[in-house]
Coordinates of C-alpha atoms and ligand atoms in Angstrom, one line a residue:
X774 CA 17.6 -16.3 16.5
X775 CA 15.1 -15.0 14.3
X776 CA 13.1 -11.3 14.6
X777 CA 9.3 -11.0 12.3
X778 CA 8.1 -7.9 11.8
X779 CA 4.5 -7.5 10.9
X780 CA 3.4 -4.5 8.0
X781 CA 0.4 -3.3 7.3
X782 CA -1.5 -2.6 3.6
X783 CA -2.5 0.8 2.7
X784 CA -5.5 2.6 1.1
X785 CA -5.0 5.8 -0.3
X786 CA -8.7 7.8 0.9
X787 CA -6.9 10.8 -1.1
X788 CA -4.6 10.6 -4.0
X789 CA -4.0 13.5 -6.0
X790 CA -1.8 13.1 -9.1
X791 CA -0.2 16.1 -10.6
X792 CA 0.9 16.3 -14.3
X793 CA 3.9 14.5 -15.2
X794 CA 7.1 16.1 -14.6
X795 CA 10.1 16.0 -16.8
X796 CA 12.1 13.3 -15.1
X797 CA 8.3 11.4 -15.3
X798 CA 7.2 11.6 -12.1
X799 CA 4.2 13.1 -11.3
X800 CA 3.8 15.1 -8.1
X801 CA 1.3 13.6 -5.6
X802 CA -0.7 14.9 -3.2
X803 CA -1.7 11.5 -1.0
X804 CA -3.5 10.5 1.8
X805 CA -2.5 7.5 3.0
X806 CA -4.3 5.0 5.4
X807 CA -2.8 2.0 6.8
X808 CA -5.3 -0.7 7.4
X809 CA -5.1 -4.3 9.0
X810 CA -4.3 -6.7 6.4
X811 CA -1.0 -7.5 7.2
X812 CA 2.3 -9.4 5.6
X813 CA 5.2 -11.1 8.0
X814 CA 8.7 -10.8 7.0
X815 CA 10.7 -12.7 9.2
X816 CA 14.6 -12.4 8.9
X817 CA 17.0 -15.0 10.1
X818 CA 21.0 -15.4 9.9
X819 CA 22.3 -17.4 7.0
X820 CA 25.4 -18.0 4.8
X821 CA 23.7 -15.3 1.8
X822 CA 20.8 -13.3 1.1
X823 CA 17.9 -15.5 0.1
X824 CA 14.2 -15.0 -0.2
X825 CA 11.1 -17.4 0.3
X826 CA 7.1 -16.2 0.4
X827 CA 4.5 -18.2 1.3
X828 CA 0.5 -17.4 0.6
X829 CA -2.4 -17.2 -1.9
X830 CA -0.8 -14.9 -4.1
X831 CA 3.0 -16.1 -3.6
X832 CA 3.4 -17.3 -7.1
X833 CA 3.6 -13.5 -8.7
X834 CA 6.3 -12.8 -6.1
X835 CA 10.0 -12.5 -7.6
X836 CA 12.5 -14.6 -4.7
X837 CA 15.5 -13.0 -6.3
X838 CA 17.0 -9.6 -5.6
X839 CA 14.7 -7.4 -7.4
X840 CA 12.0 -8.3 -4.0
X841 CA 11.8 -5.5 -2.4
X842 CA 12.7 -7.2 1.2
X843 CA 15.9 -8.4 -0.5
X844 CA 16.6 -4.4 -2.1
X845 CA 16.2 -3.6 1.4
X846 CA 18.4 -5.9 3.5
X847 CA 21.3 -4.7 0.6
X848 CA 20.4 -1.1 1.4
X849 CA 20.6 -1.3 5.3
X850 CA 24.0 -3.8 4.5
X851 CA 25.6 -1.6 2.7
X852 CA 24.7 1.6 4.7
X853 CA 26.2 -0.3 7.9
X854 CA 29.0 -2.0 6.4
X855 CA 28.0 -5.7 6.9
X856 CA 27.0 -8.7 4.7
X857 CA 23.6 -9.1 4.1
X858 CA 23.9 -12.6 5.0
X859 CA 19.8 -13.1 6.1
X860 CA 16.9 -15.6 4.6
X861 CA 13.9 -13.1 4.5
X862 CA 10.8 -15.4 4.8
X863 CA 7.3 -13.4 3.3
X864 CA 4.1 -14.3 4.7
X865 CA 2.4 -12.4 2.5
X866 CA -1.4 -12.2 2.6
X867 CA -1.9 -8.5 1.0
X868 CA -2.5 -8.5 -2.8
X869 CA 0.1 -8.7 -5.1
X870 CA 0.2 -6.1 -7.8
X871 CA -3.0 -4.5 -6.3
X872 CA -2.5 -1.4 -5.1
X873 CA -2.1 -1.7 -1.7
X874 CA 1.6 -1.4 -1.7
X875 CA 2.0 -5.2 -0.7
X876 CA 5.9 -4.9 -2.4
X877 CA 6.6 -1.4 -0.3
X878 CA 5.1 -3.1 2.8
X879 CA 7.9 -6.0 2.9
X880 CA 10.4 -4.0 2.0
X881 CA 9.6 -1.7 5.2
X882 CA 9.5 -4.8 7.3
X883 CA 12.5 -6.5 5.9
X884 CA 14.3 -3.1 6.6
X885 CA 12.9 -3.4 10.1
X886 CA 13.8 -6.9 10.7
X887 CA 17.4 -6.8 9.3
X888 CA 18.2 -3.1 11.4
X889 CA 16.3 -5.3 14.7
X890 CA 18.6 -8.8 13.7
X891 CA 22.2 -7.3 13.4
X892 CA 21.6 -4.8 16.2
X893 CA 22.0 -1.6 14.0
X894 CA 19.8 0.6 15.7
X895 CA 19.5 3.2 13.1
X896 CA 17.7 6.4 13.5
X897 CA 14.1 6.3 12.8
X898 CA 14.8 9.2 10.2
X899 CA 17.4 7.6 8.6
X900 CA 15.4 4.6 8.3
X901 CA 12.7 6.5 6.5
X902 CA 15.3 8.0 4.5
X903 CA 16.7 4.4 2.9
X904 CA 12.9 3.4 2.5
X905 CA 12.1 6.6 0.4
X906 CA 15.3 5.3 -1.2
X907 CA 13.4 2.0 -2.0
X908 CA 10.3 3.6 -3.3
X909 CA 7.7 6.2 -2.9
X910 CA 5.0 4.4 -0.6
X911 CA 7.5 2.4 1.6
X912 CA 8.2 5.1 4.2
X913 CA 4.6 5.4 5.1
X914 CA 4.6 1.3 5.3
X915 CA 7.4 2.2 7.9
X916 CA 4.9 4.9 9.8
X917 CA 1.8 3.2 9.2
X918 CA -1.6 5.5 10.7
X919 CA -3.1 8.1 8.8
X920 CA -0.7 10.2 6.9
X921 CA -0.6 13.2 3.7
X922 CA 2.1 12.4 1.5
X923 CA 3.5 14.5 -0.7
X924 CA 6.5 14.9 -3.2
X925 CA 6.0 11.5 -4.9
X926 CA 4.5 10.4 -1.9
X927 CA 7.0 9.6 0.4
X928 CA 7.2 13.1 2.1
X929 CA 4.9 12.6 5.0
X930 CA 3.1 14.7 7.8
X931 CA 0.6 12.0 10.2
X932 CA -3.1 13.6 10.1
X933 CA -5.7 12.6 13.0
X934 CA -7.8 9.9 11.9
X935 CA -11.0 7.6 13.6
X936 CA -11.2 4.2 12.7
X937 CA -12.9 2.8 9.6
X938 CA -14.2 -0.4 8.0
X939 CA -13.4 -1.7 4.8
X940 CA -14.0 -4.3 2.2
X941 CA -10.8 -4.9 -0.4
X942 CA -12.6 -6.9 -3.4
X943 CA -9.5 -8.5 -5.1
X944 CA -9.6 -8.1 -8.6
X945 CA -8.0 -11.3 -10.9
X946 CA -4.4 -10.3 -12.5
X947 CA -2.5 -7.3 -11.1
X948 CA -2.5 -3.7 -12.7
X949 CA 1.1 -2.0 -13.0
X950 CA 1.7 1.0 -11.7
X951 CA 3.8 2.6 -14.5
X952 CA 1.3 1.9 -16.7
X953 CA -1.7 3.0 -14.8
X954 CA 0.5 6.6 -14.8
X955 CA 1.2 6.0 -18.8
X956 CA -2.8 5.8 -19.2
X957 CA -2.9 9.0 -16.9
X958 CA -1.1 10.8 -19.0
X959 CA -2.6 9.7 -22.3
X960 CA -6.0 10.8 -20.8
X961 CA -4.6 13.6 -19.5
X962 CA -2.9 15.2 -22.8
X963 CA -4.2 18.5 -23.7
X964 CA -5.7 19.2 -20.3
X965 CA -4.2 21.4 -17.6
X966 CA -4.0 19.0 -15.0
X967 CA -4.0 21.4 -11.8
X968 CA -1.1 20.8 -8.7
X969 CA -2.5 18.2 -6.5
X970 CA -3.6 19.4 -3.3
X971 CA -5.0 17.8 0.0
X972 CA -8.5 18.6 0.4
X973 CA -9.3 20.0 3.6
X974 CA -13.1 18.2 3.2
X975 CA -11.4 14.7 3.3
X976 CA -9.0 15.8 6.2
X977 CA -11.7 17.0 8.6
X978 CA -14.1 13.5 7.4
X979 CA -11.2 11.2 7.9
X980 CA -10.5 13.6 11.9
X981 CA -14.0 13.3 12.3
X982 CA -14.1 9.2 12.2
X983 CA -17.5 9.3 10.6
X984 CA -18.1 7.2 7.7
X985 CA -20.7 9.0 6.0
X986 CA -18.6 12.3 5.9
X987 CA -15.8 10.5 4.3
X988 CA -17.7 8.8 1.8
X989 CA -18.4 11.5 -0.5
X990 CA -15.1 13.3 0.2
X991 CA -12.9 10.0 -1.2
X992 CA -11.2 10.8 -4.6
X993 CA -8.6 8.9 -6.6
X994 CA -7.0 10.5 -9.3
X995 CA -5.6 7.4 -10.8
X996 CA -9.2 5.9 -10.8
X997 CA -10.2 6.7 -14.1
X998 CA -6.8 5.8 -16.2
X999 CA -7.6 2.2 -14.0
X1000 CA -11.0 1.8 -14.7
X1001 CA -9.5 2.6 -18.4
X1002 CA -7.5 -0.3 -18.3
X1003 CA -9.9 -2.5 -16.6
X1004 CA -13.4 -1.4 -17.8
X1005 CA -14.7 -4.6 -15.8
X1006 CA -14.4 -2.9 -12.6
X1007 CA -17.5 -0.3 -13.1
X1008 CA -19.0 -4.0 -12.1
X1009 CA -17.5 -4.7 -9.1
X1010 CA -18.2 -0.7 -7.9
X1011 CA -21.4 -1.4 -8.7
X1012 CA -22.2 -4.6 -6.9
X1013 CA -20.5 -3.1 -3.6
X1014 CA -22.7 -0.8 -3.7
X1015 CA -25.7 -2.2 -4.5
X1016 CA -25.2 -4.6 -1.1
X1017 CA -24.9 -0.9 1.0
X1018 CA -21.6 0.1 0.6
X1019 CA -21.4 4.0 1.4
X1020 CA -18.5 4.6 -1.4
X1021 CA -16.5 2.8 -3.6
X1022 CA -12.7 3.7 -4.8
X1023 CA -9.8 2.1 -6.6
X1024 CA -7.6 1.4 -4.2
X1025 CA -4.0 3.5 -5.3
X1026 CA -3.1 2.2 -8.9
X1027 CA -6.3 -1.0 -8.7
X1028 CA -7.1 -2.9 -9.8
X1029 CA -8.2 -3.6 -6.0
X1030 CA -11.0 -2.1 -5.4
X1031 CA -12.2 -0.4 -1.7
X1032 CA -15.1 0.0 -0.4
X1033 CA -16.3 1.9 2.8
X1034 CA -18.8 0.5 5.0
X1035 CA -20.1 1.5 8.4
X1036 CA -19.3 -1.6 10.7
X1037 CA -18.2 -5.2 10.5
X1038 CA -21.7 -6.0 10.3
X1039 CA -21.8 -4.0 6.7
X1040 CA -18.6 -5.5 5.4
X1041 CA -19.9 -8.8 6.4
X1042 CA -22.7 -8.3 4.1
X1043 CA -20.7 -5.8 0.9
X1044 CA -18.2 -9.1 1.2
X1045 CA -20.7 -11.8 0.6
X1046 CA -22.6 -9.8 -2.2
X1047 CA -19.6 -9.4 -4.1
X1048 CA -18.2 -13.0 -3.8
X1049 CA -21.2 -13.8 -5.1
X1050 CA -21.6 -11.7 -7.6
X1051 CA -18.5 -13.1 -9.7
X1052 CA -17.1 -9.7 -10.2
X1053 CA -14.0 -10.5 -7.8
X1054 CA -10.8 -13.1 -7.2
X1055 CA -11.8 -12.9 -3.6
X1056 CA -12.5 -10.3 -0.9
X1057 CA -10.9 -9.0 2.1
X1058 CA -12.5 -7.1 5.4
X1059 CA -10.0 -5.0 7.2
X1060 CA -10.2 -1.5 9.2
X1061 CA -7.5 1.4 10.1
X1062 CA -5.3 3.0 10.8
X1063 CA -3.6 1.0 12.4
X1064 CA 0.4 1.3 13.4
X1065 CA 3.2 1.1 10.6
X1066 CA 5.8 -2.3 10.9
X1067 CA 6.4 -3.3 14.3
X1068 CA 8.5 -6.1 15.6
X1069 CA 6.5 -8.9 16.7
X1070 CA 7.8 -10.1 20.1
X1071 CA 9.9 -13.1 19.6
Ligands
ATP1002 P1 1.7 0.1 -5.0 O1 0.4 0.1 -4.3 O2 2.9 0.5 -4.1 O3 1.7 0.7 -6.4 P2 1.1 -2.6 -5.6 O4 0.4 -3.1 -4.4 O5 0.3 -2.3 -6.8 O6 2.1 -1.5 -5.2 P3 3.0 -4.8 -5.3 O7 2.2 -5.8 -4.6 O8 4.0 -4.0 -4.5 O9 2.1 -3.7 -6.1 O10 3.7 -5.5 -6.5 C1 4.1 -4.9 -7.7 C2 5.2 -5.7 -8.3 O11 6.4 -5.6 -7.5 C3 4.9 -7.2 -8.4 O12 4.3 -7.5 -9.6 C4 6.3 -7.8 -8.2 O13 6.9 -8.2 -9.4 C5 7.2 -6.8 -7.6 N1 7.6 -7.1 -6.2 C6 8.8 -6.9 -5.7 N2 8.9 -7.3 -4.4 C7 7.7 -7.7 -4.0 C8 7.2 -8.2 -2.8 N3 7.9 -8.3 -1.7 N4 5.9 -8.5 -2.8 C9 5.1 -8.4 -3.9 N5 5.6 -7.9 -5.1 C10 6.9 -7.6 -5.2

């Protein structure tokens, strides 16, 4: 007996980053969209905790315990008292280091999988609890829709969404997260960097479901320390929206970048133009929001 659960990637149409606290972290004001470019963790019983991945990126993804899926069948174990005796198989086909929380996704589907495998039945708020334990974005991986998050991210209130269409342009090599903060913070230094806040403009757009009020209200906070690190990417922005996208945003930390078209016909056409345009690994066309992880039916 097996059980796969499959997890959406996220966009963040809002993130507002705070200054650094003292412990490092800087307070986030985040609104997070789940979109449909999903990964499949499926967990089966086994002797001890092991981890495989298949797909493009698969290479960049650790198999031993420091995967996310693994840190989160150990988690659930513990919390329950059993062995974590599971293979964790990772069909992954969201980006790898890209922003889109491809790590957080599995290990809110792994958590998912194991509670759904030995039977645990753990409270919804407790599961969100030992994701937030795994890291900021997995909780909202677990919720999936349209949600603000705030805290570091992982406090997290749903907001009404419409649907939207979207073109992921996948940049080559990942961009890490810690350092995409450190560059914050070095561009930052001096400044007052005001407390993030959710901007009612991009609330009502994103309520409203139409594109060409959310394109102007998109903001990343993190865009600039990323397009800091990665210069390169004013290209790709720029040959997105030369083929008609409405707006273009690093997606979270980048380097993926997001852009927001009108319908599939437009992302059909932003896609092509920037496959060809050499300023991409590859592209990806998804909408949202769409649900959080969910167990596929066996
Ligand atoms: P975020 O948007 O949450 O900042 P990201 O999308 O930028 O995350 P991930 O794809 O989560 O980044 O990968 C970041 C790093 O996490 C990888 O380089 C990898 O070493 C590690 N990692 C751990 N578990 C996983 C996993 N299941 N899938 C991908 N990467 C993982």
């Amino acid at each position: 007996m097996s059980v796969t659960v499959r997890v959406p990637a996220k966009v963040n149409v809002q993130l507002g980053v705070g200054a650094a606290r003292p412990d490092g972290f800087h307070p986030l004001a985040t609104v997070f969209l789940a979109v449909s470019l999903f990964d499949e963790v499926t967990a089966t019983p086994a002797a001890e905790l092991t981890v495989t991945c298949e797909g493009p990126d698969a290479d960049q993804v650790p198999l031993d315990r420091t995967n996310l899926a693994a840190r989160a069948a150990e988690v659930l174990a513990a919390r329950a008292g059993v062995e974590p005796a599971v293979h964790l198989h990772i069909a992954k086909n969201i980006p790898v280091a890209g922003g889109m929380a491809g790590g957080s996704a599995d290990g809110a589907a792994a958590l998912l999988a194991c509670d759904t495998l030995w039977g645990l039945d753990t409270p919804r708020t407790e599961l969100l609890d030992l994701c937030a334990e795994l890291g900021s974005d997995v909780p909202f991986s677990l919720l999936g829709g349209a949600a603000l998050g705030t805290g570091r991210g992982e406090l997290l209130t749903p907001v009404d969404a419409g649907s939207f269409h979207w073109v992921f342009a996948v940049a080559d090599g990942g961009l890490s997260t810690p350092a995409v903060f450190r560059e914050f913070d070095r561009l930052t230094a001096g400044t007052t960097v005001p407390e993030p806040e959710a901007s009612p403009a991009l609330l009502a757009a994103l309520a409203s479901g139409d594109p060409d009020r959310l394109a102007p209200a998109l903001s990343n906070g993190l865009q600039a320390a990323s397009l800091s690190l990665r210069p390169a990417l004013a290209d790709t922005f720029a040959a997105g929206i030369g083929a008609g996208a409405l707006a273009a945003l690093v997606s979270g930390s980048g380097p993926t970048t997001a852009f927001l078209v009108r319908d599939e016909e437009g992302a059909a056409k932003v896609a092509a133009a920037l496959e060809a345009s050499g300023t991409c690994r590859t592209t990806r066309t998804a909408s949202g929001p769409v649900p959080g992880a969910t167990v596929l039916p066996a």
